[in-house]
XYZ file of C-alpha atoms in Angstrom:
693
model
C 32.610 -18.489 -102.588
C 32.043 -16.394 -99.491
C 28.266 -16.426 -100.083
C 28.320 -20.148 -100.755
C 30.213 -20.812 -97.500
C 27.727 -18.761 -95.494
C 24.796 -20.605 -97.057
C 26.377 -23.971 -96.255
C 27.008 -22.951 -92.652
C 23.464 -21.718 -92.241
C 22.150 -24.940 -93.749
C 24.264 -27.008 -91.355
C 22.983 -25.085 -88.346
C 19.401 -25.468 -89.505
C 19.925 -29.177 -90.103
C 21.443 -29.650 -86.641
C 18.577 -27.804 -84.962
C 16.089 -29.800 -86.987
C 17.642 -33.082 -85.903
C 17.717 -32.015 -82.252
C 14.134 -30.765 -82.176
C 12.578 -33.605 -84.159
C 14.144 -36.694 -82.634
C 17.039 -36.796 -85.070
C 16.486 -38.850 -88.230
C 12.785 -39.510 -87.556
C 12.165 -35.780 -87.432
C 13.044 -35.471 -91.115
C 10.034 -37.609 -91.948
C 7.530 -36.132 -89.471
C 4.190 -35.735 -91.232
C 5.240 -37.973 -94.110
C 1.863 -39.746 -94.205
C -0.085 -36.510 -94.331
C 2.301 -35.093 -96.948
C 1.863 -38.169 -99.120
C -1.928 -38.031 -98.864
C -1.798 -34.327 -99.687
C 0.655 -34.336 -102.604
C -0.208 -37.619 -104.316
C -3.836 -36.751 -105.093
C -3.167 -33.042 -105.627
C -1.848 -33.461 -109.175
C -4.688 -35.795 -110.142
C -7.344 -33.543 -108.671
C -5.772 -30.486 -110.294
C -5.624 -32.153 -113.706
C -9.213 -33.401 -113.411
C -10.622 -29.980 -112.626
C -8.299 -28.210 -115.049
C -9.438 -30.277 -118.018
C -13.036 -30.080 -116.866
C -13.081 -26.299 -116.516
C -11.188 -25.849 -119.768
C -13.604 -28.099 -121.676
C -16.596 -26.312 -120.144
C -15.161 -22.873 -121.041
C -14.513 -23.873 -124.654
C -17.984 -25.430 -125.012
C -19.539 -22.313 -123.525
C -17.659 -20.074 -125.976
C -18.693 -22.217 -128.971
C -22.373 -22.516 -127.969
C -22.732 -18.789 -127.289
C -20.470 -17.785 -130.154
C -18.353 -15.660 -127.810
C -14.660 -15.911 -128.595
C -12.476 -16.202 -125.461
C -8.724 -15.954 -125.610
C -6.928 -19.257 -124.991
C -4.677 -17.582 -122.427
C -7.714 -16.497 -120.422
C -9.285 -19.979 -120.641
C -6.058 -21.620 -119.496
C -5.521 -19.099 -116.703
C -9.081 -19.341 -115.421
C -9.093 -23.149 -115.568
C -5.785 -23.251 -113.739
C -7.018 -20.949 -110.960
C -10.265 -22.897 -110.536
C -8.484 -26.260 -110.574
C -5.881 -25.023 -108.098
C -8.565 -23.799 -105.692
C -10.442 -27.088 -105.918
C -7.329 -29.207 -105.383
C -6.113 -26.977 -102.550
C -9.455 -27.100 -100.708
C -9.551 -30.883 -101.032
C -6.050 -31.481 -99.703
C -5.866 -28.574 -97.215
C -6.758 -30.699 -94.126
C -3.805 -32.991 -94.820
C -1.504 -30.011 -95.282
C -2.634 -28.620 -91.921
C -2.059 -32.000 -90.194
C 1.364 -32.284 -91.829
C 2.383 -28.858 -90.530
C 1.253 -29.604 -86.966
C 2.996 -32.981 -86.925
C 6.235 -31.359 -88.074
C 6.122 -28.439 -85.646
C 4.864 -30.346 -82.572
C 5.682 -34.047 -82.959
C 5.292 -34.643 -79.214
C 1.678 -33.499 -79.280
C 0.711 -34.611 -82.798
C 2.148 -38.110 -83.003
C 0.460 -39.646 -86.049
C -2.099 -38.869 -88.699
C -5.163 -40.438 -87.042
C -4.406 -39.087 -83.580
C -3.737 -35.622 -84.982
C -6.946 -35.626 -87.013
C -8.962 -36.688 -83.939
C -7.362 -34.009 -81.766
C -7.963 -31.239 -84.298
C -11.540 -32.405 -84.866
C -12.336 -32.407 -81.159
C -10.909 -28.929 -80.777
C -13.527 -27.729 -83.232
C -16.195 -28.505 -80.609
C -15.364 -26.574 -77.427
C -18.239 -28.049 -75.439
C -16.756 -31.534 -75.771
C -13.089 -30.852 -76.230
C -11.737 -31.052 -72.698
C -11.195 -33.667 -70.068
C -12.493 -32.900 -66.604
C -10.415 -34.289 -63.794
C -11.536 -34.101 -60.204
C -9.761 -35.719 -57.322
C -10.362 -36.439 -53.668
C -6.761 -35.401 -53.170
C -7.656 -31.957 -54.411
C -10.080 -31.499 -51.532
C -7.015 -30.703 -49.411
C -6.048 -27.885 -51.739
C -8.612 -25.234 -50.979
C -6.761 -23.678 -48.043
C -5.729 -20.090 -48.477
C -2.625 -20.234 -46.347
C -2.585 -23.358 -44.195
C -0.840 -26.678 -44.646
C -2.222 -29.047 -47.238
C -2.550 -31.734 -44.590
C -5.065 -29.739 -42.542
C -8.736 -30.612 -42.646
C -11.359 -28.118 -43.725
C -13.392 -26.474 -40.975
C -16.369 -28.715 -41.586
C -14.223 -31.864 -41.281
C -12.634 -30.487 -38.115
C -16.061 -29.781 -36.596
C -17.323 -33.272 -37.386
C -14.444 -34.817 -35.449
C -15.586 -32.946 -32.334
C -19.224 -34.116 -32.510
C -20.006 -37.329 -30.664
C -23.800 -37.211 -30.759
C -25.240 -40.417 -32.226
C -27.077 -38.573 -35.014
C -23.824 -36.935 -36.158
C -21.549 -39.970 -35.985
C -22.705 -41.042 -39.447
C -20.692 -38.098 -40.832
C -17.491 -38.984 -39.014
C -14.606 -39.684 -41.384
C -16.624 -38.631 -44.441
C -14.652 -36.257 -46.728
C -16.351 -32.971 -47.487
C -16.887 -33.968 -51.102
C -18.915 -37.016 -49.996
C -21.185 -35.258 -47.522
C -24.804 -35.641 -48.669
C -26.488 -32.608 -50.188
C -30.181 -33.408 -50.485
C -29.366 -37.100 -50.425
C -26.504 -37.072 -52.928
C -22.825 -36.269 -52.278
C -21.367 -33.042 -53.608
C -19.167 -34.973 -56.022
C -22.309 -36.629 -57.413
C -23.909 -33.280 -58.192
C -20.605 -32.147 -59.684
C -20.444 -35.151 -61.978
C -24.048 -34.699 -63.105
C -23.414 -31.041 -63.968
C -20.205 -31.651 -65.892
C -20.629 -35.010 -67.639
C -22.538 -33.491 -70.574
C -19.836 -30.885 -71.221
C -16.706 -33.011 -71.345
C -15.588 -35.907 -73.489
C -13.863 -37.821 -70.660
C -14.043 -37.759 -66.881
C -11.416 -39.098 -64.470
C -11.462 -39.277 -60.684
C -7.923 -39.247 -59.292
C -7.516 -40.365 -55.686
C -4.466 -39.544 -53.577
C -2.877 -42.987 -53.444
C 0.877 -42.471 -53.507
C 1.568 -39.370 -55.569
C 3.063 -36.370 -53.773
C 0.735 -33.666 -54.999
C -1.715 -32.408 -57.578
C 0.835 -31.919 -60.345
C 2.161 -35.440 -59.726
C -1.415 -36.729 -60.027
C -1.882 -34.941 -63.330
C 1.420 -36.263 -64.668
C 0.360 -39.750 -63.552
C -2.980 -39.378 -65.330
C -1.240 -38.280 -68.529
C 1.138 -41.255 -68.437
C -1.438 -43.904 -67.570
C -4.500 -42.730 -69.511
C -2.687 -41.130 -72.422
C -4.687 -37.907 -72.177
C -4.581 -36.185 -75.557
C -6.762 -33.143 -74.929
C -6.721 -29.996 -72.835
C -7.942 -30.619 -69.295
C -9.940 -28.915 -66.574
C -9.158 -29.654 -62.926
C -11.695 -29.161 -60.165
C -12.385 -30.624 -56.719
C -14.921 -33.078 -55.259
C -16.337 -30.537 -52.807
C -16.987 -27.926 -55.507
C -20.773 -27.713 -55.744
C -21.063 -26.633 -59.373
C -23.252 -23.701 -60.260
C -24.606 -23.455 -63.805
C -23.660 -19.789 -64.276
C -23.164 -18.063 -67.614
C -19.692 -17.059 -66.461
C -18.740 -20.702 -66.032
C -19.232 -21.361 -69.735
C -16.340 -19.024 -70.433
C -13.859 -21.628 -69.258
C -14.764 -23.836 -72.222
C -13.267 -21.276 -74.575
C -10.024 -20.940 -72.577
C -6.986 -23.197 -72.364
C -4.835 -22.178 -69.407
C -6.960 -20.489 -66.775
C -7.826 -20.129 -63.093
C -11.511 -19.954 -62.195
C -12.246 -18.145 -58.909
C -15.335 -17.175 -57.002
C -16.181 -13.543 -56.393
C -14.296 -13.867 -53.079
C -11.085 -15.073 -54.728
C -11.499 -18.782 -53.931
C -10.096 -20.956 -56.765
C -12.516 -23.698 -57.783
C -11.168 -24.895 -61.132
C -8.073 -24.721 -63.300
C -7.405 -25.294 -66.979
C -4.256 -26.669 -68.582
C -3.426 -27.126 -72.243
C -2.253 -30.495 -73.497
C 1.190 -28.996 -74.062
C 1.334 -27.974 -70.386
C 0.216 -31.437 -69.240
C 2.761 -33.150 -71.484
C 5.589 -31.160 -69.886
C 4.615 -31.959 -66.299
C 7.096 -34.798 -65.784
C 10.035 -32.572 -66.703
C 8.680 -29.711 -64.613
C 8.285 -31.999 -61.586
C 12.038 -32.592 -61.600
C 12.579 -28.920 -60.792
C 10.405 -29.043 -57.657
C 11.435 -29.898 -54.150
C 10.448 -33.225 -52.600
C 7.583 -31.721 -50.604
C 5.525 -30.210 -53.358
C 2.931 -27.697 -52.259
C -0.481 -27.568 -53.883
C 0.321 -23.923 -54.530
C 2.503 -25.230 -57.363
C -0.657 -25.765 -59.425
C -1.451 -22.074 -59.257
C 2.127 -21.201 -60.168
C 2.229 -23.718 -62.990
C -0.930 -22.321 -64.568
C 0.521 -18.798 -64.352
C 3.664 -19.966 -66.169
C 1.680 -20.965 -69.238
C 1.159 -18.739 -72.225
C -2.178 -16.973 -72.640
C -3.356 -17.872 -69.139
C -6.622 -16.328 -68.041
C -8.060 -15.390 -64.664
C -11.831 -15.833 -64.648
C -13.995 -14.494 -61.830
C -17.467 -15.855 -61.200
C -20.258 -13.404 -60.510
C -21.597 -13.142 -56.959
C -24.886 -14.710 -57.989
C -23.334 -18.183 -58.266
C -23.976 -19.048 -54.616
C -23.552 -22.805 -54.903
C -19.797 -22.346 -55.230
C -19.789 -21.151 -51.628
C -19.816 -24.792 -50.503
C -16.120 -24.926 -51.477
C -15.289 -22.337 -48.802
C -12.774 -24.042 -46.455
C -14.117 -22.051 -43.485
C -17.639 -23.473 -43.891
C -18.741 -24.866 -40.506
C -20.567 -28.108 -39.788
C -23.478 -26.196 -38.269
C -23.839 -24.167 -41.470
C -23.860 -27.408 -43.405
C -26.667 -28.787 -41.218
C -28.673 -25.561 -41.344
C -28.387 -24.870 -45.065
C -26.437 -27.261 -47.227
C -27.752 -30.663 -46.132
C -31.068 -30.030 -47.911
C -30.035 -27.188 -50.206
C -31.212 -28.872 -53.406
C -34.729 -29.644 -52.199
C -36.323 -27.058 -54.480
C -34.389 -28.215 -57.511
C -35.487 -31.789 -56.881
C -39.096 -30.719 -56.487
C -38.937 -28.934 -59.825
C -37.931 -32.129 -61.605
C -40.730 -34.088 -63.192
C -40.060 -37.406 -61.470
C -42.842 -39.852 -60.709
C -41.998 -41.005 -57.204
C -43.075 -44.207 -55.530
C -44.504 -43.597 -52.084
C -45.797 -46.908 -50.752
C -43.499 -49.438 -49.073
C -42.939 -52.668 -50.993
C -43.129 -55.993 -49.131
C -42.100 -59.270 -50.735
C -41.781 -62.671 -49.091
C -39.845 -65.769 -49.979
C -40.259 -69.025 -48.096
C -38.185 -71.863 -46.748
C -37.901 -75.029 -48.774
C -37.482 -78.716 -48.061
C -35.660 -80.951 -50.507
C -37.818 -84.043 -50.804
C -35.690 -86.101 -53.159
C -32.407 -86.146 -55.044
C -30.475 -83.618 -52.983
C -27.611 -82.845 -52.876
C -27.312 -83.709 -56.598
C -28.595 -80.243 -57.608
C -25.007 -79.017 -57.284
C -23.705 -81.940 -59.347
C -25.863 -81.815 -62.528
C -28.415 -84.207 -61.014
C -32.171 -84.107 -60.422
C -34.153 -83.055 -57.368
C -37.691 -82.549 -56.135
C -38.361 -79.719 -53.724
C -41.295 -78.212 -51.837
C -41.847 -74.650 -50.649
C -43.382 -74.369 -47.156
C -45.196 -71.439 -45.568
C -44.090 -72.227 -41.993
C -40.875 -70.227 -42.413
C -40.333 -67.095 -44.434
C -38.142 -64.092 -45.088
C -39.655 -60.708 -45.943
C -37.827 -57.849 -47.641
C -39.169 -54.325 -47.298
C -38.250 -51.394 -49.538
C -39.250 -47.948 -48.303
C -39.084 -45.418 -51.187
C -37.132 -42.253 -50.475
C -38.656 -38.812 -50.323
C -37.158 -35.923 -52.267
C -34.915 -34.982 -49.347
C -32.709 -38.049 -49.826
C -33.851 -39.058 -53.267
C -31.140 -41.279 -54.739
C -29.565 -42.833 -51.657
C -29.706 -46.547 -50.834
C -29.777 -47.368 -47.114
C -29.634 -50.734 -45.343
C -31.623 -50.731 -42.103
C -30.623 -53.398 -39.588
C -33.354 -55.580 -38.152
C -33.173 -55.446 -34.344
C -34.346 -59.059 -34.024
C -32.959 -60.903 -37.044
C -29.793 -58.847 -37.396
C -29.214 -56.693 -34.310
C -26.650 -53.897 -34.319
C -27.524 -52.790 -30.794
C -27.201 -55.005 -27.711
C -28.570 -54.457 -24.230
C -25.313 -55.501 -22.611
C -21.946 -57.099 -23.228
C -23.363 -60.420 -22.020
C -26.187 -60.088 -24.579
C -23.697 -59.387 -27.353
C -21.613 -62.423 -26.432
C -24.640 -64.686 -26.208
C -26.117 -63.677 -29.555
C -22.692 -63.988 -31.185
C -22.364 -67.551 -29.902
C -25.781 -68.494 -31.262
C -25.952 -66.613 -34.577
C -22.299 -65.980 -35.386
C -20.918 -62.826 -36.941
C -22.118 -62.816 -40.535
C -24.981 -60.353 -40.661
C -27.699 -60.250 -43.291
C -26.573 -56.829 -44.502
C -24.110 -58.496 -46.861
C -26.957 -60.475 -48.470
C -28.903 -57.305 -49.261
C -25.876 -55.438 -50.555
C -24.701 -58.299 -52.788
C -28.226 -58.826 -54.158
C -28.539 -55.154 -55.137
C -25.148 -55.252 -56.850
C -25.958 -58.364 -58.928
C -29.432 -57.018 -59.818
C -28.034 -53.669 -60.987
C -25.161 -55.174 -62.982
C -27.476 -57.684 -64.657
C -29.869 -54.927 -65.737
C -26.913 -52.959 -67.069
C -25.462 -55.864 -69.038
C -28.813 -56.927 -70.497
C -29.974 -53.443 -71.447
C -32.884 -53.479 -68.974
C -33.715 -49.835 -68.409
C -34.223 -48.933 -64.739
C -34.455 -45.446 -63.282
C -32.144 -44.919 -60.324
C -33.301 -41.358 -59.670
C -35.210 -42.556 -56.624
C -33.555 -44.730 -54.006
C -34.915 -46.538 -50.982
C -34.289 -47.875 -47.517
C -34.297 -51.659 -47.240
C -34.542 -54.151 -44.438
C -35.528 -57.751 -43.916
C -37.295 -59.895 -41.354
C -37.109 -63.667 -41.149
C -38.215 -66.550 -38.965
C -36.264 -69.204 -40.875
C -34.066 -71.080 -38.380
C -30.415 -70.371 -39.075
C -27.955 -72.992 -40.292
C -30.337 -75.946 -40.491
C -30.403 -76.270 -44.284
C -33.776 -74.619 -44.972
C -32.384 -72.029 -47.428
C -32.742 -69.071 -45.074
C -30.051 -66.987 -46.812
C -31.470 -67.536 -50.274
C -34.954 -66.713 -48.953
C -33.736 -63.267 -47.885
C -32.036 -62.691 -51.250
C -35.009 -63.985 -53.250
C -37.412 -61.765 -51.313
C -35.269 -58.719 -51.976
C -34.852 -59.670 -55.646
C -38.619 -59.756 -56.069
C -38.943 -56.425 -54.261
C -36.329 -54.850 -56.541
C -38.222 -56.059 -59.603
C -41.392 -54.425 -58.282
C -39.626 -51.193 -57.340
C -37.885 -50.838 -60.715
C -40.849 -52.148 -62.753
C -38.919 -55.116 -64.162
C -41.171 -57.884 -65.464
C -40.779 -61.663 -65.523
C -40.517 -61.413 -69.301
C -37.324 -59.416 -68.791
C -35.961 -61.699 -66.050
C -37.737 -65.087 -66.242
C -38.140 -67.255 -63.133
C -35.486 -69.684 -64.346
C -32.972 -66.889 -64.697
C -33.970 -65.310 -61.379
C -32.993 -68.521 -59.609
C -29.579 -68.594 -61.321
C -28.934 -64.954 -60.467
C -29.821 -65.471 -56.805
C -27.364 -68.372 -56.770
C -24.782 -66.052 -58.310
C -25.266 -63.668 -55.385
C -24.436 -66.417 -52.913
C -21.742 -68.322 -54.778
C -19.811 -65.651 -56.647
C -20.351 -62.616 -54.422
C -20.428 -64.177 -50.954
C -18.705 -67.544 -51.357
C -21.612 -69.543 -49.873
C -21.657 -73.240 -50.825
C -25.035 -73.814 -52.471
C -26.910 -75.376 -55.372
C -29.742 -74.227 -57.603
C -32.518 -76.233 -55.936
C -33.255 -73.687 -53.194
C -33.412 -70.693 -55.513
C -35.579 -72.492 -58.088
C -38.251 -73.542 -55.624
C -38.257 -70.118 -53.978
C -38.826 -68.532 -57.377
C -41.481 -70.984 -58.611
C -43.223 -71.997 -55.359
C -45.223 -75.178 -54.736
C -43.715 -78.541 -55.678
C -41.133 -78.562 -58.472
C -39.261 -81.309 -60.322
C -35.816 -80.103 -61.393
C -33.415 -81.539 -63.964
C -29.932 -79.986 -63.889
C -28.642 -81.716 -67.025
C -25.076 -80.519 -67.632
C -25.364 -79.814 -71.365
C -28.666 -77.970 -70.909
C -27.269 -75.982 -67.974
C -24.150 -74.929 -69.856
C -26.234 -73.854 -72.849
C -29.011 -71.975 -71.026
C -27.569 -71.109 -67.622
C -30.387 -72.931 -65.820
C -32.045 -76.344 -65.748
C -35.390 -77.828 -66.756
C -38.066 -77.110 -64.167
C -41.590 -78.499 -63.996
C -44.314 -77.787 -61.472
C -46.054 -80.814 -59.930
C -49.347 -80.991 -58.048
C -48.878 -80.421 -54.330
C -51.968 -82.518 -53.644
C -49.974 -85.617 -54.649
C -47.811 -85.352 -51.504
C -48.378 -87.137 -48.203
C -48.430 -85.229 -44.895
C -44.912 -84.046 -44.121
C -43.205 -82.973 -40.915
C -39.940 -81.255 -40.112
C -37.557 -81.560 -37.180
C -34.497 -79.400 -36.701
C -31.672 -78.774 -34.260
C -32.243 -75.902 -31.864
C -28.515 -75.157 -31.603
C -27.074 -75.879 -35.082
C -23.656 -75.602 -36.681
C -22.798 -73.925 -40.001
C -24.735 -75.723 -42.765
C -22.518 -74.291 -45.499
C -19.571 -76.570 -44.694
C -21.204 -79.885 -45.657
C -20.667 -79.840 -49.432
C -17.004 -78.915 -49.502
C -15.190 -82.276 -49.624
C -17.641 -84.077 -51.874
C -17.651 -81.192 -54.344
C -13.903 -81.426 -54.813
C -14.077 -85.211 -55.234
C -16.772 -84.715 -57.867
C -14.614 -82.210 -59.730
C -11.779 -84.727 -59.588
C -14.043 -87.249 -61.321
C -13.987 -89.948 -58.608
C -16.165 -92.837 -59.862
C -17.800 -93.402 -56.467
C -19.059 -89.819 -56.299
C -20.119 -89.729 -59.946
C -22.213 -92.894 -59.525
C -23.716 -91.616 -56.285
C -24.936 -88.424 -57.939
C -26.475 -90.443 -60.767
C -28.230 -92.584 -58.138
C -29.597 -89.485 -56.366
C -31.003 -88.342 -59.698
C -32.656 -91.726 -60.304
C -34.357 -91.490 -56.883
C -36.008 -88.272 -58.080
C -37.429 -89.895 -61.231
C -38.728 -92.855 -59.215
C -40.241 -90.542 -56.603
C -42.116 -88.611 -59.265
C -43.625 -91.819 -60.628
C -44.538 -92.927 -57.115
C -46.413 -89.677 -56.452
C -48.236 -89.871 -59.763
C -49.340 -93.406 -58.787
C -50.202 -92.110 -55.277
C -47.852 -94.753 -53.905
C -46.773 -93.016 -50.706
C -45.141 -96.150 -49.320
C -42.744 -96.263 -52.291
C -42.097 -92.568 -51.842
C -41.204 -93.144 -48.175
C -38.802 -95.933 -49.070
C -37.082 -93.637 -51.556
C -36.695 -90.982 -48.855
C -34.925 -93.512 -46.644
C -32.747 -94.658 -49.542
C -31.819 -91.048 -50.301
C -30.612 -90.544 -46.732
C -28.760 -93.864 -46.609
C -26.822 -93.020 -49.764
C -26.010 -89.572 -48.457
C -24.716 -91.053 -45.211
C -22.582 -93.477 -47.209
C -21.097 -90.718 -49.391
C -20.475 -88.102 -46.707
C -19.780 -90.305 -43.702
C -21.116 -90.092 -40.153
C -18.603 -87.423 -39.115
C -19.950 -84.983 -41.677
C -23.591 -86.013 -41.236
C -23.304 -85.400 -37.505
C -24.549 -87.177 -34.398
C -27.590 -84.905 -33.933
C -28.813 -85.513 -37.471
C -28.339 -89.268 -37.096
C -30.302 -89.172 -33.843
C -33.293 -87.445 -35.488
C -33.328 -90.082 -38.243
C -33.108 -92.847 -35.654
C -36.047 -91.466 -33.658
C -38.107 -91.087 -36.834
C -37.584 -94.708 -37.816
C -38.452 -95.849 -34.296
C -41.868 -94.206 -34.708
C -42.799 -95.657 -38.125
C -41.526 -92.676 -40.144
C -39.170 -92.252 -43.077
C -36.905 -89.218 -43.037
C -34.048 -87.524 -44.880
C -32.167 -84.247 -45.017
C -34.206 -81.383 -46.523
C -30.984 -79.497 -47.172
C -27.363 -79.568 -46.153
C -27.886 -80.704 -42.574
C -29.320 -79.576 -39.270
C -32.887 -80.663 -40.029
C -34.798 -83.695 -41.324
C -38.033 -83.913 -43.271
C -40.197 -86.981 -42.857
C -43.501 -88.730 -43.363
C -45.395 -91.460 -41.573
C -44.877 -94.922 -43.110
C -46.451 -97.338 -40.649
C -48.383 -100.529 -41.412
C -51.637 -99.387 -39.738
C -53.127 -96.065 -40.859
C -55.049 -95.897 -37.607
C -51.844 -95.368 -35.605
C -50.532 -92.457 -37.687
C -51.584 -89.650 -35.311
C -50.401 -91.569 -32.267
C -47.039 -92.319 -33.857
C -46.525 -88.683 -34.859
C -47.417 -87.445 -31.370
C -44.977 -89.908 -29.820
C -42.317 -88.776 -32.282
C -42.922 -85.128 -31.398
C -42.497 -85.865 -27.704
C -39.361 -87.899 -28.276
C -37.755 -85.215 -30.401
C -38.714 -82.340 -28.144
C -37.511 -84.195 -25.063
C -34.034 -84.284 -26.617
C -34.042 -80.598 -27.530
C -35.188 -80.815 -31.157
C -38.023 -78.762 -32.698
C -40.924 -80.512 -34.452
C -43.465 -78.919 -36.842
C -46.027 -80.165 -39.360
C -45.396 -78.589 -42.763
C -47.791 -76.447 -44.799
C -46.967 -76.221 -48.547
C -46.812 -72.780 -50.141
C -48.118 -72.367 -53.682
C -47.770 -69.002 -55.469
C -50.755 -67.587 -57.294
C -50.151 -67.674 -61.053
């Protein structure tokens, strides 16, 4: 009885500990799935091999006439069958054991199998985490809020050539054209299964960041922590960290550059954080690593000189003298075919001859590209010193960033406003890159460029000046990255340029401008809704420019924002107002009639349709939106035997002579020029632009 009582007490203690350690009742069934998969097939596998081995042994004895004792046959078959069944089910037994001993780490069968599998491949088994917050850590004894020496030096430099570095964290300073964190990522991405960048948003320290990462991303592997200003050196000693779990990696001078933590250590961070004071010091990371079992201290050999960039005492002058171009020789050793010649691409202004503004309302339009006004994008390929960087260069005339005086700044601001063309270039590059990514178009980004634009397109007069800049850059990007029109057809190019303006920049626009700037010449466009929704673009057809009469353009010298004209009508169209719906259908019918008129060489009918197009637009938008200056240009045109209409959204008119006597055409146009110019308008005769095919 005494022995029985002791056994019962021991059992009760074991049961209580089991319940406490394994989440009470659920702990009793930890690893149940793995146990079932192990035990259920074991008997079947054992029996299969047992009978098979036994049958083979008996057949062998009979065929060779060698008597074998039944006991030996049974024993041998049993051993062989047991080995076979055990080998088959061993992985499930191992998973079962881990799930029972460490249910926090090994939560279920699939997750446990994945974790164990990944641990079999040390090169890919860890997660690398590097954080801009950690750049504050590498200070031997000073406060974590202090800047490194290089950041302190930069704050005291006010020379124009050094101001570009002001406010740039050490990890983002360019090293041969690419930030230190970029080189770090390139060196480590092939060694780790996952990479996270943790920024110091609201967490109180490095350990809090790691705990946050574990909670949010569900990290289920051991991790390595390093810093954005650690310039990684591919040393043989560095590979040693991949075979360690808890470790501190230091340079030969004792500077810590990386840490390792096991998954168990990461999983316990939240509880450990409760034991710390409110103002956690980054030193806690060092202490926390030391607390872990089997922690290692790895020292890098002195030959790994690139790690010296992490030295917090590194001065700005040393950076300029050595580190700014320190990777020049490595870049030269790479077999990269570099472009050297600047790329120039032009896109031209357009005039909407018929049907506009129905291009934004699933209508039809006819548009002409003109060579009088253009935008040119220039890409200057980088040298090896700044290979991958992308730089926007401001144009001192079109987009000045420097002004001769405060009065000059104020005057230019009043005329051109505050929205610079830089945003057009940046948005175009973003849409181009993302489209290539999504469509699997392979482009090499190993070489970057400097880009700028020039333009003589008058601003805010509805001649598609913004889309001309974007279209020019788009064409230049296609040349630079060797992307063909088969990969991005002209129809799609126009839609993507519109995406830059509408979705990225919020500019009110339609497809007409981008289509004509992609195709050139004279184009008939059908924006049928069903076709557009199916293909993402409309039906476009080139027409013969020779069919057109002589055209002229007049525009306001001091315009207002052309992007505001569509706003009210667009909303009324979306609301399905019958008046607007019918008007857009009428605009579309003008385009079909105008095409027939040109094909018949009936310029008088074409002129009448131009006038009708303007009259309907005036009726739909109203005189307040159309504007007094625009109405005055139309009035002067009609007084001098001309028909005229808006070529875009306002600020300019396009016209043609439509008098009764052909002999007075030149006289009428000269009188019109004088009348317009006397009232401050600009008058030009248009020259069509046809692209070579």
